[in-house]
PDB file of C-alpha atoms in Angstrom:
ATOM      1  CA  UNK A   1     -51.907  90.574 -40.994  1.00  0.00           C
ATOM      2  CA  UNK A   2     -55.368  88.663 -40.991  1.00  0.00           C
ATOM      3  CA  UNK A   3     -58.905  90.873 -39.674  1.00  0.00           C
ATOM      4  CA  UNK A   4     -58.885  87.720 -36.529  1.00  0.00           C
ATOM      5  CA  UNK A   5     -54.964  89.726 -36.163  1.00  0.00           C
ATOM      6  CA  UNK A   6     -56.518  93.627 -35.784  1.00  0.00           C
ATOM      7  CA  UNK A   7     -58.285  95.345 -32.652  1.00  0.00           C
ATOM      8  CA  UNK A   8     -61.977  94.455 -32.926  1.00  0.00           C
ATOM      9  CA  UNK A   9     -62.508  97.969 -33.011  1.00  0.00           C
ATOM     10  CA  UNK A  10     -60.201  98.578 -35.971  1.00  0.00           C
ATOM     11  CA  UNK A  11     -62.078  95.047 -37.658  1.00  0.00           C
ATOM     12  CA  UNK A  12     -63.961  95.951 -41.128  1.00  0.00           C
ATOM     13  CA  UNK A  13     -67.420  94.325 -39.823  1.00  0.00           C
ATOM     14  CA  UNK A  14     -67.088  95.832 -35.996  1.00  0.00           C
ATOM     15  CA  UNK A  15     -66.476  98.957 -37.025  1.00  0.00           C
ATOM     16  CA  UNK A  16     -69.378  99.322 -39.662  1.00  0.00           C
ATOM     17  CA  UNK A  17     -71.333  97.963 -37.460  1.00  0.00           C
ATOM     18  CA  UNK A  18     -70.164 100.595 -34.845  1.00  0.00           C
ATOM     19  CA  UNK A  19     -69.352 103.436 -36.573  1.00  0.00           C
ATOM     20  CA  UNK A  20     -71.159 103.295 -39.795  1.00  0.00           C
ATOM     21  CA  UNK A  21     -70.565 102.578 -43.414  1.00  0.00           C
ATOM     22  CA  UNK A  22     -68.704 106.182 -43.706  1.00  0.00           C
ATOM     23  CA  UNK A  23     -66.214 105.098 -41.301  1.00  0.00           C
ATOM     24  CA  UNK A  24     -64.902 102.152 -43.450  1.00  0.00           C
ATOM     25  CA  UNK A  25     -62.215 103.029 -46.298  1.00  0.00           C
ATOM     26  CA  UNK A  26     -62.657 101.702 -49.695  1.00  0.00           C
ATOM     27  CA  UNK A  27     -60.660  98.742 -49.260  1.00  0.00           C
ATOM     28  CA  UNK A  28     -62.081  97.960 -46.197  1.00  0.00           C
ATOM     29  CA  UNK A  29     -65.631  97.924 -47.536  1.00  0.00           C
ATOM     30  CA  UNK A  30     -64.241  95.913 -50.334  1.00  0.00           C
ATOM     31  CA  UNK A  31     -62.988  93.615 -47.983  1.00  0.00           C
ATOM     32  CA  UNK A  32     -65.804  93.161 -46.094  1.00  0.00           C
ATOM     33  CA  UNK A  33     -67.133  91.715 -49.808  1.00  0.00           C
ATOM     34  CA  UNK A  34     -64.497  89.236 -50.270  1.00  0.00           C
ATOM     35  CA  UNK A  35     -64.451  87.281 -46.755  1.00  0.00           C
ATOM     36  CA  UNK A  36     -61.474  85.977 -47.291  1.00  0.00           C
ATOM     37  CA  UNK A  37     -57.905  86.294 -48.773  1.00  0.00           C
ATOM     38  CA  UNK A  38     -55.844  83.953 -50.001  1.00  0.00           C
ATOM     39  CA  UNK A  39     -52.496  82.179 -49.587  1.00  0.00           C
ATOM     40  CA  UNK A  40     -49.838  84.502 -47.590  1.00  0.00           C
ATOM     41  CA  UNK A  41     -51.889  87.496 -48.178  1.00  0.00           C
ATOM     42  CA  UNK A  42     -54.763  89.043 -45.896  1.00  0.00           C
ATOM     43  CA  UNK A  43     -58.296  90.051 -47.097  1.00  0.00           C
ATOM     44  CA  UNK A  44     -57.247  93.913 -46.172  1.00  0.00           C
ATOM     45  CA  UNK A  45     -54.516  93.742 -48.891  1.00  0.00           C
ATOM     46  CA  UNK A  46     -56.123  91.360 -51.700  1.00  0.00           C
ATOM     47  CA  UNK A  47     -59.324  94.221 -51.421  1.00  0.00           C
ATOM     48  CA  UNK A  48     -56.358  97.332 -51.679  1.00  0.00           C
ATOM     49  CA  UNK A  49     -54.605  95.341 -54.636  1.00  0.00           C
ATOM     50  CA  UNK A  50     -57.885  94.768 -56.221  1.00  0.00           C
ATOM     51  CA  UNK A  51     -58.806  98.547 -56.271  1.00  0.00           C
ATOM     52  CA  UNK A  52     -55.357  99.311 -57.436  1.00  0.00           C
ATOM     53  CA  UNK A  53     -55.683  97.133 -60.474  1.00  0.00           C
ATOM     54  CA  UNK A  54     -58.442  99.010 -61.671  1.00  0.00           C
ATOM     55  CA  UNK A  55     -57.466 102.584 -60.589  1.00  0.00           C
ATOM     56  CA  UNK A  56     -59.581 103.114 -57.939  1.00  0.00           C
ATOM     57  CA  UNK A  57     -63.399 102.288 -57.136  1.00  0.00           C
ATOM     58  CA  UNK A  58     -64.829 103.876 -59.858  1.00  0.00           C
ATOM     59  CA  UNK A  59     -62.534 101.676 -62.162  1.00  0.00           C
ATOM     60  CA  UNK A  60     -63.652  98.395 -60.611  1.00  0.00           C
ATOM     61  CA  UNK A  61     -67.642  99.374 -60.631  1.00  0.00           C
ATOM     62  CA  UNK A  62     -67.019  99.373 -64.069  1.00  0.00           C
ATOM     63  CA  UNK A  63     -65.287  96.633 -64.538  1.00  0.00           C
ATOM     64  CA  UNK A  64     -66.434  93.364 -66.448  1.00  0.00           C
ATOM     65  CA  UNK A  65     -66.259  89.656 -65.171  1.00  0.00           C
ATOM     66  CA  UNK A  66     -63.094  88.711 -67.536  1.00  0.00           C
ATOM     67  CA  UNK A  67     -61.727  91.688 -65.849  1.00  0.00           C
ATOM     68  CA  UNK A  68     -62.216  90.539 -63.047  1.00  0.00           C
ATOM     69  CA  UNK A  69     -60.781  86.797 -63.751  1.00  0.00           C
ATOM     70  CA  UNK A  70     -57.908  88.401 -64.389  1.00  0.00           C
ATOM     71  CA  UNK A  71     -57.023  89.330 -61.118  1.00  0.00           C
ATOM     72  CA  UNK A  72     -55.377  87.148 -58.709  1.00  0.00           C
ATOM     73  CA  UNK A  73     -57.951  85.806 -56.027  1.00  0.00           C
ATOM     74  CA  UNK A  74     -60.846  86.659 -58.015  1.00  0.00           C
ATOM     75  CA  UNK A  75     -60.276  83.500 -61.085  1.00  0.00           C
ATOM     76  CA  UNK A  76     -63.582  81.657 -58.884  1.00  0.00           C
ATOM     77  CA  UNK A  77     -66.819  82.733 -59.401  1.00  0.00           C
ATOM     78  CA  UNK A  78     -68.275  83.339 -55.992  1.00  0.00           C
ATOM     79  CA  UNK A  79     -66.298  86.569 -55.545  1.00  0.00           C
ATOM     80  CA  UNK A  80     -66.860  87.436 -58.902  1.00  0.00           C
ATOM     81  CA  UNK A  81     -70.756  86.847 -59.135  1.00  0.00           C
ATOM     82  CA  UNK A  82     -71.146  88.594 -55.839  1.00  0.00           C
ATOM     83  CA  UNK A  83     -68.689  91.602 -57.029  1.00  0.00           C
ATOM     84  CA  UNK A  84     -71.101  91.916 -60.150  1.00  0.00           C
ATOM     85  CA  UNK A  85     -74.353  91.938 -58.342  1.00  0.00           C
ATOM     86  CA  UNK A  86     -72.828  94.548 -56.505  1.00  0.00           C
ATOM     87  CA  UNK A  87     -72.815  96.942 -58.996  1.00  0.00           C
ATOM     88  CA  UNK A  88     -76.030  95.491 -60.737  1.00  0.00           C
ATOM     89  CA  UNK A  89     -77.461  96.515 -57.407  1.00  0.00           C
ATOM     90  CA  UNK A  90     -76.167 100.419 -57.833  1.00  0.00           C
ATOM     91  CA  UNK A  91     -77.079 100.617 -61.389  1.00  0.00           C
ATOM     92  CA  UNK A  92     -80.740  99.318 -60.380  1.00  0.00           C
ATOM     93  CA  UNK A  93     -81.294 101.319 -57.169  1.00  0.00           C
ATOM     94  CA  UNK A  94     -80.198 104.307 -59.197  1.00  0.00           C
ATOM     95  CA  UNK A  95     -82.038 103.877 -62.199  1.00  0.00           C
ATOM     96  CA  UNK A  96     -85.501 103.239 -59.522  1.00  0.00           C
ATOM     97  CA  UNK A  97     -84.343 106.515 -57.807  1.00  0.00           C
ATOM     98  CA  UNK A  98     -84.790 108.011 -61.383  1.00  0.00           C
ATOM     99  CA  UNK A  99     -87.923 106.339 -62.282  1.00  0.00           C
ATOM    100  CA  UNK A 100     -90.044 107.629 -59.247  1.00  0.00           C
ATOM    101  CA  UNK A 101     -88.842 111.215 -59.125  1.00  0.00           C
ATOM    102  CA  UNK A 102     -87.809 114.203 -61.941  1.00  0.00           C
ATOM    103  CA  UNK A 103     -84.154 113.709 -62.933  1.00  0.00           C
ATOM    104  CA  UNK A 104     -83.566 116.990 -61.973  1.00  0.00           C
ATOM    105  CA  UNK A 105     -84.766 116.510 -58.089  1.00  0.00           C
ATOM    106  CA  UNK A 106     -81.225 114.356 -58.502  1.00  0.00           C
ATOM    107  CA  UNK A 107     -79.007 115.798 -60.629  1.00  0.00           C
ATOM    108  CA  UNK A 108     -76.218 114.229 -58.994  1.00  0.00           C
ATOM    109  CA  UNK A 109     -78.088 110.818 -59.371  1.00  0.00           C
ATOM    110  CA  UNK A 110     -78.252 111.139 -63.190  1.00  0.00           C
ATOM    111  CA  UNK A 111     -74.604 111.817 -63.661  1.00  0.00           C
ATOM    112  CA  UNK A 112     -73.824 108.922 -61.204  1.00  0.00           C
ATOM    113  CA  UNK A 113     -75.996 106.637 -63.209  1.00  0.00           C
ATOM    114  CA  UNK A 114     -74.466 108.120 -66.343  1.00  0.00           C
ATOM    115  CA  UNK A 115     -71.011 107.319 -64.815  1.00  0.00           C
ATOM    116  CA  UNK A 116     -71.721 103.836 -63.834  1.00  0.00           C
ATOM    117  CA  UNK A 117     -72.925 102.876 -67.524  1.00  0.00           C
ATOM    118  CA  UNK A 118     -70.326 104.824 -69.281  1.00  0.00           C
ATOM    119  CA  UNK A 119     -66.570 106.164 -67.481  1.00  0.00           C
ATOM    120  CA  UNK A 120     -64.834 103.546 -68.016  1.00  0.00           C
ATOM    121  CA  UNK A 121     -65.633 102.461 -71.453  1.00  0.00           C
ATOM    122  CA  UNK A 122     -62.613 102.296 -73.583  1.00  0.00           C
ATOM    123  CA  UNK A 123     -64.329 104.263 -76.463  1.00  0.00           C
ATOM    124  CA  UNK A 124     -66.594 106.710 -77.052  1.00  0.00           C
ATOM    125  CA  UNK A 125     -70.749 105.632 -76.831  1.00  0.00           C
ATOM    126  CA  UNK A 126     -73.425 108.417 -76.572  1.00  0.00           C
ATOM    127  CA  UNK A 127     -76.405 107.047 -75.227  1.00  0.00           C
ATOM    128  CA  UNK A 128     -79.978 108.978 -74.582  1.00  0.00           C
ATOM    129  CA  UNK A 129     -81.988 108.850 -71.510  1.00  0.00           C
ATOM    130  CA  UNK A 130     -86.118 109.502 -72.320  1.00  0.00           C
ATOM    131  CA  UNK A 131     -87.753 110.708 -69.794  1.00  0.00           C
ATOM    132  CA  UNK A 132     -92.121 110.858 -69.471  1.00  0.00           C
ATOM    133  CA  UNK A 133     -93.737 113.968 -69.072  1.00  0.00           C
ATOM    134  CA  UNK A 134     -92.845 114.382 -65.257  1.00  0.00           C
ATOM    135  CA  UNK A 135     -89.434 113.520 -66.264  1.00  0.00           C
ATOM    136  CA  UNK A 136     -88.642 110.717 -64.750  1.00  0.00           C
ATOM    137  CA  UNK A 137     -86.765 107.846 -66.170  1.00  0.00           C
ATOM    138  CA  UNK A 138     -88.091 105.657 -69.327  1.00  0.00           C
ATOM    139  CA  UNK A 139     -85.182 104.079 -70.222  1.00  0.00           C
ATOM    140  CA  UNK A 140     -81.189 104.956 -71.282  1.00  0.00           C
ATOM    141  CA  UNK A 141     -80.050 102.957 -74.609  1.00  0.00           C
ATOM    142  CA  UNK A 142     -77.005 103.323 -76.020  1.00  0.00           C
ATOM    143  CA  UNK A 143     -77.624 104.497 -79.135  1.00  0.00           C
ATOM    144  CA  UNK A 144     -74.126 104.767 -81.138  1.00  0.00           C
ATOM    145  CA  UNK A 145     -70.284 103.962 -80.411  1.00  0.00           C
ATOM    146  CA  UNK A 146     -67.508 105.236 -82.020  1.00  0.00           C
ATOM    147  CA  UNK A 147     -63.397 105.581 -81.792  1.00  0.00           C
ATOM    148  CA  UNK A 148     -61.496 107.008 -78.863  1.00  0.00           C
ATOM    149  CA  UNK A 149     -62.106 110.299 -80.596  1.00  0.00           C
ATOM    150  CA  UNK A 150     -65.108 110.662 -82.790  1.00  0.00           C
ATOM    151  CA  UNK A 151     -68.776 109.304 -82.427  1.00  0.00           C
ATOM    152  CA  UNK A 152     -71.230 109.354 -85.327  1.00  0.00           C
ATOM    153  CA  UNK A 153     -74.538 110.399 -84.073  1.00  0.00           C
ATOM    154  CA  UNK A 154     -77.623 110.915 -86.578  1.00  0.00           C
ATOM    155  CA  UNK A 155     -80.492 112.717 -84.859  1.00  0.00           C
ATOM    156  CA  UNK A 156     -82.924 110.621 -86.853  1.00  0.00           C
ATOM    157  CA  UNK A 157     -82.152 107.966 -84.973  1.00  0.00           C
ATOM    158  CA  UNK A 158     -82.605 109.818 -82.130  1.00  0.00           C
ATOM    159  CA  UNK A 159     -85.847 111.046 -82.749  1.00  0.00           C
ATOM    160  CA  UNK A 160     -87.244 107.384 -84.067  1.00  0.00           C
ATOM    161  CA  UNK A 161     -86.131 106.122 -80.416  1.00  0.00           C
ATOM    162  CA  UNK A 162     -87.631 109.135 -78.300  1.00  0.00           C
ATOM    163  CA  UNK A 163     -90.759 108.446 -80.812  1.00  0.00           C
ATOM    164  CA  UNK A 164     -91.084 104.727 -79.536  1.00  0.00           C
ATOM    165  CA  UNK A 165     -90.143 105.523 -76.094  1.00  0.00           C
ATOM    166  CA  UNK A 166     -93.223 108.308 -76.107  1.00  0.00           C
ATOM    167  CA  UNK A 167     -90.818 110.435 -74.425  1.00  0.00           C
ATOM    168  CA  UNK A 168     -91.432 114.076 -73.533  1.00  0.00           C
ATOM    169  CA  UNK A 169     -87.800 114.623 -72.850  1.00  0.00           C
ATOM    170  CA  UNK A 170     -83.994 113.021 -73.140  1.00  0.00           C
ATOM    171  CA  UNK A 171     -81.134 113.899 -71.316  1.00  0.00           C
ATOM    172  CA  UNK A 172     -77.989 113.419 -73.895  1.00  0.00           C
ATOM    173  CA  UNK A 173     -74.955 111.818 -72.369  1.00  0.00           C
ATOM    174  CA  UNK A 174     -71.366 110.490 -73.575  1.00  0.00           C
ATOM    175  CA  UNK A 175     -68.175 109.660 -72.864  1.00  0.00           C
ATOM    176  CA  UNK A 176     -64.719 110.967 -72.694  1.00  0.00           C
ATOM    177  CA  UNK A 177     -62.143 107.988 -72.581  1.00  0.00           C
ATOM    178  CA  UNK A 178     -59.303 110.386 -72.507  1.00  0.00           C
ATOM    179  CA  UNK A 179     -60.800 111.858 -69.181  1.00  0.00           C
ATOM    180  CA  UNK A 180     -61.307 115.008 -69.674  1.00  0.00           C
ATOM    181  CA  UNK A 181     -64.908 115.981 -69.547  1.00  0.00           C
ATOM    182  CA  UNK A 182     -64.885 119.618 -70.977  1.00  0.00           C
ATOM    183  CA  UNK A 183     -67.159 119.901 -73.696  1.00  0.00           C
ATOM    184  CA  UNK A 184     -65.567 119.940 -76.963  1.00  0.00           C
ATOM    185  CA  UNK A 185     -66.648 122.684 -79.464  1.00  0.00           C
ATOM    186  CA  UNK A 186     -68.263 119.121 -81.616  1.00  0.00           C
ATOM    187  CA  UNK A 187     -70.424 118.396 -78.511  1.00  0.00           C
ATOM    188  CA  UNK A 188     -71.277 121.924 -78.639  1.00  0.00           C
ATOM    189  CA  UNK A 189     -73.022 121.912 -81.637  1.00  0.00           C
ATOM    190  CA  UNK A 190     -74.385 117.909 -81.647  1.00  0.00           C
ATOM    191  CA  UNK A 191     -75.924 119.457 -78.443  1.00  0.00           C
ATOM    192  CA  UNK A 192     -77.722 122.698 -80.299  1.00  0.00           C
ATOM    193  CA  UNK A 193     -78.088 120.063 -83.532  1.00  0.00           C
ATOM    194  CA  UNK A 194     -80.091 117.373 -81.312  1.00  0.00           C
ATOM    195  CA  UNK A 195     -81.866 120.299 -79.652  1.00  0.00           C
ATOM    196  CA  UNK A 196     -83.249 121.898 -82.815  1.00  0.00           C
ATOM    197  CA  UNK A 197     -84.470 118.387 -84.587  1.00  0.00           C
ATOM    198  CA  UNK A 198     -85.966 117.321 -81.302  1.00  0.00           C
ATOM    199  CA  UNK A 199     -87.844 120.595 -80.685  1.00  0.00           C
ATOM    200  CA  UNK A 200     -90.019 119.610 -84.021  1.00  0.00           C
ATOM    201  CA  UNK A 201     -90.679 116.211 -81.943  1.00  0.00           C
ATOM    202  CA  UNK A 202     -91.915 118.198 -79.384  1.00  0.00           C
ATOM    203  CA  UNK A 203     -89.359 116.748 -77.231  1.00  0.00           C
ATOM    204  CA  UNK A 204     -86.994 118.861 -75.078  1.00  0.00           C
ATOM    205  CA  UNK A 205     -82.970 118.181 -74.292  1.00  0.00           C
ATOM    206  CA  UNK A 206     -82.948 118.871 -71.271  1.00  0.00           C
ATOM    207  CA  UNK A 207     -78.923 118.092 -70.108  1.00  0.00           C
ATOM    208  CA  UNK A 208     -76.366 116.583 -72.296  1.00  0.00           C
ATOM    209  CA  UNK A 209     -73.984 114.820 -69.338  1.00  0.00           C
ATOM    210  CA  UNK A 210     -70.581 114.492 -70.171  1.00  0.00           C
ATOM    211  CA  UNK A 211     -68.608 111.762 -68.013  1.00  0.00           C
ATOM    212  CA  UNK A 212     -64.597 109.811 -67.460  1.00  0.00           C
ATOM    213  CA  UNK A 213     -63.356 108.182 -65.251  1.00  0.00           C
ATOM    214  CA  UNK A 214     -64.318 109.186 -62.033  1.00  0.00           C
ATOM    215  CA  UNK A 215     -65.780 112.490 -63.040  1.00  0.00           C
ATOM    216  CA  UNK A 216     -69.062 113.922 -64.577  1.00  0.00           C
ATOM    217  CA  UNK A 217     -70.291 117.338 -66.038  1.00  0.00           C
ATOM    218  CA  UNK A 218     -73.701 118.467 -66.658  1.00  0.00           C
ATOM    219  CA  UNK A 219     -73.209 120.717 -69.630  1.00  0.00           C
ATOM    220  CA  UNK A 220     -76.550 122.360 -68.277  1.00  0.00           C
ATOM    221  CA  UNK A 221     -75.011 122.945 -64.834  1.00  0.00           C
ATOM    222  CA  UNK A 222     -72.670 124.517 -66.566  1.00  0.00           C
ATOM    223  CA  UNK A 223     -73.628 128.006 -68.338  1.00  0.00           C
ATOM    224  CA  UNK A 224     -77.296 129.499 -70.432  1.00  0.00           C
ATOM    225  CA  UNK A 225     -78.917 126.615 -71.839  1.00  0.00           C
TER     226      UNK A 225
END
């Protein structure tokens, strides 16, 4: 079935335009991006296939452009291109949200910018985010990546890159490929390790966000800190 095939009120553009963006499923907002099918199948079901391939929305958000050449309908690069500045878009309206206000007016905005950089990564990366002395957002660099179970992290480094940044405070943040996003006993103590050696910096941890695929934790949220 094509959209011109489907009620006007059950179409993807009438009925955001209607009833809101809230209204539309993920596949139909998806659709909405692509315009167009292809051969024998409908724009409704390439969109559903595409978000299958990946596991969801959070899976495609994170998703690279070979990744996306790989999936039928999406080998051009219009769809691609535009399905990439989508989630350029995101990362950049989120990481402004973060550079005008204190990360924790948004809590839920730094895990979803922690999410969008890191859940889907295949391996481990722990990356810092340095914050000024209102706490808003400097800059997040990834600073090490390691196996799908271990990541090396050497506070040094840490503190040389909070030193350049001038940053009165980091948020710590990493990922768990196997999903799971309890904190390990190990990021227990790289937590109280990172806190201790950048105390001496004057420089406080303030969080230490732990994400996967399509979940976060705030290890602050979380218990004394």
């Amino acid at each position: 079935m094509t959209l011109k095939d489907l009620p006007p009120d059950a179409r993807p553009r009438e009925k955001l335009l209607a009833r809101g963006p809230g209204a539309l499923s993920d596949a139909e907002l998806l659709a909405l991006l692509l315009r167009t099918g292809t051969a024998g199948r409908g724009v409704l079901q390439m969109a559903q296939e595409v978000l299958d391939a990946f596991s969801g929305l959070a899976g495609l958000l994170h998703a690279s452009a070979n990744d996306l050449k790989r999936v039928k309908g999406l080998g051009g690069s219009a769809k691609r291109a535009e399905l990439m500045a989508v989630l350029e878009l995101a990362r950049r309206a989120l990481a402004e949200q973060l550079r005008t206000r204190p990360v924790f007016e948004s809590p839920t905005a730094v895990k979803d910018y922690v999410q969008l950089h890191l859940g889907q990564r295949p391996h481990e990366v722990f990356a810092v985010l340095f914050l000024d002395s209102q706490h808003r957002l400097i800059a997040l660099e990834e600073l090490f990546r390691g196996t799908l179970g271990q990541t090396s992290v050497y506070p040094r480094e840490v503190a040389l890159r909070a030193l350049h940044h001038h940053a009165a405070a980091v948020v710590l943040a990493h990922n768990h490929p196997s999903g799971s996003v309890t904190p390990s006993r190990a990021d227990e103590v790289l937590t109280q390790t990172l806190k201790t050696a950048l105390a001496l910096l004057d420089v406080r941890v303030l969080d230490h966000v732990i994400v996967g695929p399509g979940q976060a934790l705030s290890m602050a949220e979380q218990g004394p800190w």
